[in-house]
mmCIF file of C-alpha atoms in Angstrom:
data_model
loop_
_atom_site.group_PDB
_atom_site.id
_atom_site.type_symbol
_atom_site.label_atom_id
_atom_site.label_comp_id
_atom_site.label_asym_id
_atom_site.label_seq_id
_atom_site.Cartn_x
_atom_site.Cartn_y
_atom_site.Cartn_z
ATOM 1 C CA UNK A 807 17.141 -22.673 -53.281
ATOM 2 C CA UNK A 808 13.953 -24.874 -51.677
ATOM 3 C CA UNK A 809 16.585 -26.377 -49.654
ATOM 4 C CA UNK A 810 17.820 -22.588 -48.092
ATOM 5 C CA UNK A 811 14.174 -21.878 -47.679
ATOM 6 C CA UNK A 812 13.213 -25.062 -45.826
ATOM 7 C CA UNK A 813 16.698 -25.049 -43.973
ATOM 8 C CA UNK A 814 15.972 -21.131 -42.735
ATOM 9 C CA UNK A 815 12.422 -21.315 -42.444
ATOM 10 C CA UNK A 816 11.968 -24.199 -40.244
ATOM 11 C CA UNK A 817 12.627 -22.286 -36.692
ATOM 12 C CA UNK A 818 10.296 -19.997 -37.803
ATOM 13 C CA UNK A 819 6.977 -21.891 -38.110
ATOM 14 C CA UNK A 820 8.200 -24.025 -35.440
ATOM 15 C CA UNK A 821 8.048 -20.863 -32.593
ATOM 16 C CA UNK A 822 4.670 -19.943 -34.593
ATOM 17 C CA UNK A 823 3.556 -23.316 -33.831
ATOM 18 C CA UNK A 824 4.782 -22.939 -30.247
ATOM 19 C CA UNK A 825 2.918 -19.660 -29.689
ATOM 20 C CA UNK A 826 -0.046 -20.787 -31.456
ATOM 21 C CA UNK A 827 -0.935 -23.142 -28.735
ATOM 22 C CA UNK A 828 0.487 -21.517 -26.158
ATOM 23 C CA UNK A 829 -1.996 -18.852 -27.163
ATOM 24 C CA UNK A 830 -4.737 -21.956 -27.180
ATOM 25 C CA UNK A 831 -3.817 -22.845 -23.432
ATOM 26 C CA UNK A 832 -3.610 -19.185 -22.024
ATOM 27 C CA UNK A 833 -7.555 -19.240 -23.833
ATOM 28 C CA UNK A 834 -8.544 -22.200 -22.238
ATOM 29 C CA UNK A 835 -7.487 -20.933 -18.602
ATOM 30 C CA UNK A 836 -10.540 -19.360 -16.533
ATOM 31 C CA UNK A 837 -10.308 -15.970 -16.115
ATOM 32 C CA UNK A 838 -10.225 -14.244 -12.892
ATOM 33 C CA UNK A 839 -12.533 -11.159 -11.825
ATOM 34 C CA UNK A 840 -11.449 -7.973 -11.237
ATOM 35 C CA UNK A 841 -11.984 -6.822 -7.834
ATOM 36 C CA UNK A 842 -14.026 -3.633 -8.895
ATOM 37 C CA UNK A 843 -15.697 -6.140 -10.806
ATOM 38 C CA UNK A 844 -19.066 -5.439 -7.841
ATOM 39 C CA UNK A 845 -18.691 -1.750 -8.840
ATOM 40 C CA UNK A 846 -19.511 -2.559 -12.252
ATOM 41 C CA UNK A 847 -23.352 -1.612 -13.352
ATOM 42 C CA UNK A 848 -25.114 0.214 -16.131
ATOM 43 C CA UNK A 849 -25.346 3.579 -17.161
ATOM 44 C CA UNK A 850 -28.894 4.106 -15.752
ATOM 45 C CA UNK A 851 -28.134 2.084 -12.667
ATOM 46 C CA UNK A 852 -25.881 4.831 -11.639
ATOM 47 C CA UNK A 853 -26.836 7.218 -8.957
ATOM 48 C CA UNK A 854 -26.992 10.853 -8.967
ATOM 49 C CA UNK A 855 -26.779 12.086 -5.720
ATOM 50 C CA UNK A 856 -24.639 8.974 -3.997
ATOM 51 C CA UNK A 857 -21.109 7.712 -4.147
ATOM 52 C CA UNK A 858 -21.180 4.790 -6.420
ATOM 53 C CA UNK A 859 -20.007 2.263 -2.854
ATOM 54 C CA UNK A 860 -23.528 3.636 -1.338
ATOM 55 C CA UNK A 861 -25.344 0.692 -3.486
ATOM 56 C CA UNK A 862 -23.732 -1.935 -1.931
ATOM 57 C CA UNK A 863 -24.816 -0.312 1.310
ATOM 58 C CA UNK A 864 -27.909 -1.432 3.521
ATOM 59 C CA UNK A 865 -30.186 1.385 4.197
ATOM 60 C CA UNK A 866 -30.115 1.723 7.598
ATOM 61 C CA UNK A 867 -34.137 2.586 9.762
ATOM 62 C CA UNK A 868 -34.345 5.926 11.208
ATOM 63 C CA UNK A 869 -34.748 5.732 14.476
ATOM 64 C CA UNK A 870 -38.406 7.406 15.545
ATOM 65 C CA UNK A 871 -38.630 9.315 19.065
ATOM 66 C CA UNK A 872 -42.198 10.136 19.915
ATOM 67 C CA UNK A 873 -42.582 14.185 21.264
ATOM 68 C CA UNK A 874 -43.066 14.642 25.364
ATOM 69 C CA UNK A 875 -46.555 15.539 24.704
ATOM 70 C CA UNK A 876 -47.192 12.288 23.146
ATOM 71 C CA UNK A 877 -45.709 10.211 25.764
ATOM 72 C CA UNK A 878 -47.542 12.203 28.596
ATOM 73 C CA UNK A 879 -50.320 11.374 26.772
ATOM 74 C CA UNK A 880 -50.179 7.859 26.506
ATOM 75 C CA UNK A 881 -48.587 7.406 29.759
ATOM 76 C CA UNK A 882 -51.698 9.257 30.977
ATOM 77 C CA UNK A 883 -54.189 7.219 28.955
ATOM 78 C CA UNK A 884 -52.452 3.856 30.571
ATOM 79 C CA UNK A 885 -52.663 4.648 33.894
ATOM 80 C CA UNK A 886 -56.623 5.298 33.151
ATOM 81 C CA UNK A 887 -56.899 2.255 31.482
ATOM 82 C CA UNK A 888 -55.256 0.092 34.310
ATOM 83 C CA UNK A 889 -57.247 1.756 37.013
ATOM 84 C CA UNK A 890 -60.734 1.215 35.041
ATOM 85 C CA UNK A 891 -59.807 -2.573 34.399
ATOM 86 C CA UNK A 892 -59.077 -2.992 38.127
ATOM 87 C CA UNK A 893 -62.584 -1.293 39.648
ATOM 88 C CA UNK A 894 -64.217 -3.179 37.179
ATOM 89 C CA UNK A 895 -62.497 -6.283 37.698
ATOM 90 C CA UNK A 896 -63.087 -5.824 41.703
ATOM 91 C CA UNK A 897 -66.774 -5.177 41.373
ATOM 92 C CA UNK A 898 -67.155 -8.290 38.412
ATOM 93 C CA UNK A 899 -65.864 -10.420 41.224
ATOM 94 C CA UNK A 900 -67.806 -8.888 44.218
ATOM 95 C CA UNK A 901 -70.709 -9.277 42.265
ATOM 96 C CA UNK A 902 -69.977 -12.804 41.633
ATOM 97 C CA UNK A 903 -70.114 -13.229 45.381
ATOM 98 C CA UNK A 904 -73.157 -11.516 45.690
ATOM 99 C CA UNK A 905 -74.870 -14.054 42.761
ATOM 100 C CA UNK A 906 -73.228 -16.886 44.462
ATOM 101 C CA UNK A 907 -74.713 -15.788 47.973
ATOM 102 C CA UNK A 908 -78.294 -14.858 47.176
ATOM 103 C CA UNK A 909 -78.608 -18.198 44.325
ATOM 104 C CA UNK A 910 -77.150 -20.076 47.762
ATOM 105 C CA UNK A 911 -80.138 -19.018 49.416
ATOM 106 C CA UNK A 912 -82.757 -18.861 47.494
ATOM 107 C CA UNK A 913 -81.851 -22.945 46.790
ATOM 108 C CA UNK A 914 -82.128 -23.315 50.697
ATOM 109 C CA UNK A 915 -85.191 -20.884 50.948
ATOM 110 C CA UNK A 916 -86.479 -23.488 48.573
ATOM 111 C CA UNK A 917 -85.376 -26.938 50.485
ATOM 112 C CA UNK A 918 -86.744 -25.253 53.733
ATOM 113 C CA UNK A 919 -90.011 -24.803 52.167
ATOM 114 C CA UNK A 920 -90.359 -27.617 49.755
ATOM 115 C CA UNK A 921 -89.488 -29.982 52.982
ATOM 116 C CA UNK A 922 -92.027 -27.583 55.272
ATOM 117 C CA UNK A 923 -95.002 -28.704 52.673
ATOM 118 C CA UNK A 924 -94.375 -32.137 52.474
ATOM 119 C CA UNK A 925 -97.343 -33.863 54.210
ATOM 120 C CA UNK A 926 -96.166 -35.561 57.003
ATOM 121 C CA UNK A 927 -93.795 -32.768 58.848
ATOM 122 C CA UNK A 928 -96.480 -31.834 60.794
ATOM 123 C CA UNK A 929 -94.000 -30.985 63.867
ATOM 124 C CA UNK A 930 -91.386 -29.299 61.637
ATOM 125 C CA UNK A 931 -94.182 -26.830 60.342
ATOM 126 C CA UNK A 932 -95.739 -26.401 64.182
ATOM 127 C CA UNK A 933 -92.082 -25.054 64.941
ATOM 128 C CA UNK A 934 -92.068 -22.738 62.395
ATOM 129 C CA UNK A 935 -95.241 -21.425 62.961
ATOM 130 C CA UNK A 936 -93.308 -21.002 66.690
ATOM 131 C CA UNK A 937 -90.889 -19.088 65.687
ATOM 132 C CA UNK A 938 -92.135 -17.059 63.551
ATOM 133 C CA UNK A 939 -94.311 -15.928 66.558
ATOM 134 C CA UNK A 940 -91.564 -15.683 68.224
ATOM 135 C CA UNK A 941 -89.692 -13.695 65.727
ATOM 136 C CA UNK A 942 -92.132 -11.361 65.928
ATOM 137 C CA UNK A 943 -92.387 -10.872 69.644
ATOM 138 C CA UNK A 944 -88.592 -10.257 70.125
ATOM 139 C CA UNK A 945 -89.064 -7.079 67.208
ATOM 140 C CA UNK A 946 -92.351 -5.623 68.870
ATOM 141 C CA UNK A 947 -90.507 -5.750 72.784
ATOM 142 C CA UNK A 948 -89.678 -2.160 72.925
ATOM 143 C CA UNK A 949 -93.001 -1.514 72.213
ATOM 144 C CA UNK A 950 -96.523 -1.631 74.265
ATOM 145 C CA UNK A 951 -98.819 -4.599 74.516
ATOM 146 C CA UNK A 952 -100.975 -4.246 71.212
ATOM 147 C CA UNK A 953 -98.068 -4.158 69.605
ATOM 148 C CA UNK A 954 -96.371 -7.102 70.681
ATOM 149 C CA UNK A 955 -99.502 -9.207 70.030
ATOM 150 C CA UNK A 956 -99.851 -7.846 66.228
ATOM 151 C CA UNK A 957 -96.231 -8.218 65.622
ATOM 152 C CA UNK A 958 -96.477 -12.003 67.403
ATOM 153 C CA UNK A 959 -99.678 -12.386 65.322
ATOM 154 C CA UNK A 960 -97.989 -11.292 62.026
ATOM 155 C CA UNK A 961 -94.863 -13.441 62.388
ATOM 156 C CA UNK A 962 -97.063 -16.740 63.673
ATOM 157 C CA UNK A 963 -99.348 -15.979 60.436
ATOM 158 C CA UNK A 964 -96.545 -15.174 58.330
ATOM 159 C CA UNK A 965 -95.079 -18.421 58.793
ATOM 160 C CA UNK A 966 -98.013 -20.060 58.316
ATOM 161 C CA UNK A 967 -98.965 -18.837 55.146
ATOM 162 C CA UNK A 968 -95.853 -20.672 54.182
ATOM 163 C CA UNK A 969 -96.563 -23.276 55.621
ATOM 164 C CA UNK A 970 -99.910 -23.958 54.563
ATOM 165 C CA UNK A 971 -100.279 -22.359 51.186
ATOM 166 C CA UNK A 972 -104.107 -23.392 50.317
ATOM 167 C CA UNK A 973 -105.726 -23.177 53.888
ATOM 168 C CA UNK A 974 -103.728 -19.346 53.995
ATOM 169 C CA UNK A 975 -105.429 -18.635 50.790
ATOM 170 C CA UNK A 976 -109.102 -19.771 51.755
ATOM 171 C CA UNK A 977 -108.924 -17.836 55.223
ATOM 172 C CA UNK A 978 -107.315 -14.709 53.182
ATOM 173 C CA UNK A 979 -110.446 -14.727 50.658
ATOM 174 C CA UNK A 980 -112.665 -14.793 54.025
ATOM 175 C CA UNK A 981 -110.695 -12.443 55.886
ATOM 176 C CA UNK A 982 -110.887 -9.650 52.594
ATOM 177 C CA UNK A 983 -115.122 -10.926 52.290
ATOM 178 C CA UNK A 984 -115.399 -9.997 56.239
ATOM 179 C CA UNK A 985 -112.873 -7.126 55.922
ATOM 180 C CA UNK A 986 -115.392 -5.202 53.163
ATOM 181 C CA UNK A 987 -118.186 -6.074 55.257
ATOM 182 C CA UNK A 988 -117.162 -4.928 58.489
ATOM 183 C CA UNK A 989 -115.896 -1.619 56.349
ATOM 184 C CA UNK A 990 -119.631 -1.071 54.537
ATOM 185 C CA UNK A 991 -120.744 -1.112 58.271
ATOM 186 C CA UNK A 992 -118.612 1.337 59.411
ATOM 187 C CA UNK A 993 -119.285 3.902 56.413
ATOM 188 C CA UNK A 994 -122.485 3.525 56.875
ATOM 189 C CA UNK A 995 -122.371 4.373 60.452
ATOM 190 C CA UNK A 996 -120.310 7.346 59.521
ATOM 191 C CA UNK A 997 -122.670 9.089 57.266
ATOM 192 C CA UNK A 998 -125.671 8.011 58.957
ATOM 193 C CA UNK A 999 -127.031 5.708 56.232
ATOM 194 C CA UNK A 1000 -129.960 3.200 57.117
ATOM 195 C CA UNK A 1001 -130.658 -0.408 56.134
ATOM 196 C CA UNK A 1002 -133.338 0.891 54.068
ATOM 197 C CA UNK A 1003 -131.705 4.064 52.379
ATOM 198 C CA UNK A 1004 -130.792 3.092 48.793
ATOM 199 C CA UNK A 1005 -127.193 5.004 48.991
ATOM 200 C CA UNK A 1006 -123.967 3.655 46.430
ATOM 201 C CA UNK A 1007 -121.775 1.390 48.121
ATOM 202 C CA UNK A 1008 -118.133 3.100 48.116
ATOM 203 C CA UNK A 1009 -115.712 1.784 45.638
ATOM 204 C CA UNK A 1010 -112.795 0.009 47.692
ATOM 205 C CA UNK A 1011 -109.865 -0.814 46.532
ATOM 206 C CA UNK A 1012 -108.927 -3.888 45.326
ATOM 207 C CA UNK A 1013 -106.753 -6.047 47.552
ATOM 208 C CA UNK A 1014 -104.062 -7.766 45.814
ATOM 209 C CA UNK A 1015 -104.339 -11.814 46.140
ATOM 210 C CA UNK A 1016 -100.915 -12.375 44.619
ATOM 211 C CA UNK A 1017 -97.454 -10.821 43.731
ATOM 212 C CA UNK A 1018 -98.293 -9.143 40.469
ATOM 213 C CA UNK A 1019 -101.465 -7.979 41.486
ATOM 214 C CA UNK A 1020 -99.010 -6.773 44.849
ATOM 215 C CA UNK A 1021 -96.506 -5.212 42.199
ATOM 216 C CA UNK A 1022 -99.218 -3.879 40.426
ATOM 217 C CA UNK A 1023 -100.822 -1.703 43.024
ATOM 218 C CA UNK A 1024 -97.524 -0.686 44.273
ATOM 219 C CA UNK A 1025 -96.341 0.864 41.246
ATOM 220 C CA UNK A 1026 -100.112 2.712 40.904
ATOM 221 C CA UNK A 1027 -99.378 3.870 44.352
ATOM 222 C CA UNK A 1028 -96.106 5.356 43.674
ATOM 223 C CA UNK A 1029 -97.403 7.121 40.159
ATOM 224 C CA UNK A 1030 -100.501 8.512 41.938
ATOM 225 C CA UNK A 1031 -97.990 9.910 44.816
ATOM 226 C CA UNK A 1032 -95.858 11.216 42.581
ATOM 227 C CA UNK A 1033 -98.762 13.169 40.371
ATOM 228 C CA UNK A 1034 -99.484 15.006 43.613
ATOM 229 C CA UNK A 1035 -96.600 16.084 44.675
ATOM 230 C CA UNK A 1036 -95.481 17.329 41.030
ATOM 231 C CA UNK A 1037 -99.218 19.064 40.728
ATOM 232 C CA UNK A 1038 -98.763 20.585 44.493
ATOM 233 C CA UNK A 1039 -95.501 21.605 43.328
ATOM 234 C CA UNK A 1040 -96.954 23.830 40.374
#
């Protein structure tokens, strides 16, 4: 009986053997994905209101178009812009020149004078002094004779002032001492005033003796001008 048993039973567990690990390899293999396997996702990954594919999908940028009135605009603005830049960009550059020019000469203004009022150009100072007369005669020649000597006189003295700064300063304090003088003189002779008579010397006005005091009486000028005209206006 054990023998039937063993004798008929033997295929048997043999093929369960054989499945077993046939069973074992088939485990062992790597399994391949599905190709929906990208579709895959969970439930609150799905969308509502888009085809499942529409995740794997780039969103793609709207394109924006500005309105006509937007682009006249700015075109508008631009040209502005670009025409501003330019005139100021021309008139940064002419001014340049300008600052380049008058520094240009005022440095050889300076030489000129510097080298004028070194001590021992005695002849280059005589030849100013020339010229400067001469200067002055060629603006006064349309003119009459007393005008051709003051505007020779003003040039040669001109000049000369430059020339000699100290000695023009000393003869200008004289000139101003004889100028008041000479004036007292004639006021007096005007209103018939004797040595004797104890009368108030006018007030003159001050004569400037440099350029702020110059700049000064200028600008008192101009206000005082301007007073009267506004108050003749009224």
């Amino acid at each position: 009986m054990l023998r039937r048993i063993i004798t008929t039973g033997g295929p048997f567990c043999l093929g369960a053997t054989a499945v077993t690990v046939s069973d074992g390899a088939k485990s062992a293999a790597p399994q391949e994905k599905p190709d929906n396997a990208q579709y895959k996702c969970k439930p609150s990954d799905l969308p509502l209101y888009a085809p499942l594919h529409a995740k794997n999908k780039k969103p793609e940028p709207a394109e924006h178009k500005d309105s006509a009135i937007r682009q006249n605009v700015e075109s508008g603005v631009s040209v502005v812009r670009k025409e501003v830049f330019g005139a100021y960009n021309a008139v940064a550059s002419q001014t340049k020149v300008l600052d380049d020019t008058f520094k240009k000469g005022k440095d050889q203004t300076k030489f000129i004078v510097d080298y004028l009022n070194e001590p021992g150009n005695t002849m280059p100072r005589v030849g100013a002094v020339a010229i400067g007369g001469l200067a002055g005669f060629i603006f006064a020649l349309r003119g009459g004779f007393i005008r051709r000597v003051l505007f020779t006189t003003l040039g040669a003295g001109g000049v000369a002032s430059i020339c000699y700064p100290k000695e023009a300063e000393v003869y200008a304090q004289h000139g101003i001492v004889e100028a008041k003088k000479y004036a007292n003189i004639a006021y007096n002779f005007t209103f018939g005033v004797k040595p004797g008579d104890d009368v108030n010397a006018p007030n003159w006005p001050k004569i400037p003796t440099n350029f702020s005091e110059l700049s000064d009486t200028i600008s008192d000028m101009a206000k005082s001008a301007k007073d009267a005209l506004l108050s003749s206006k009224k």
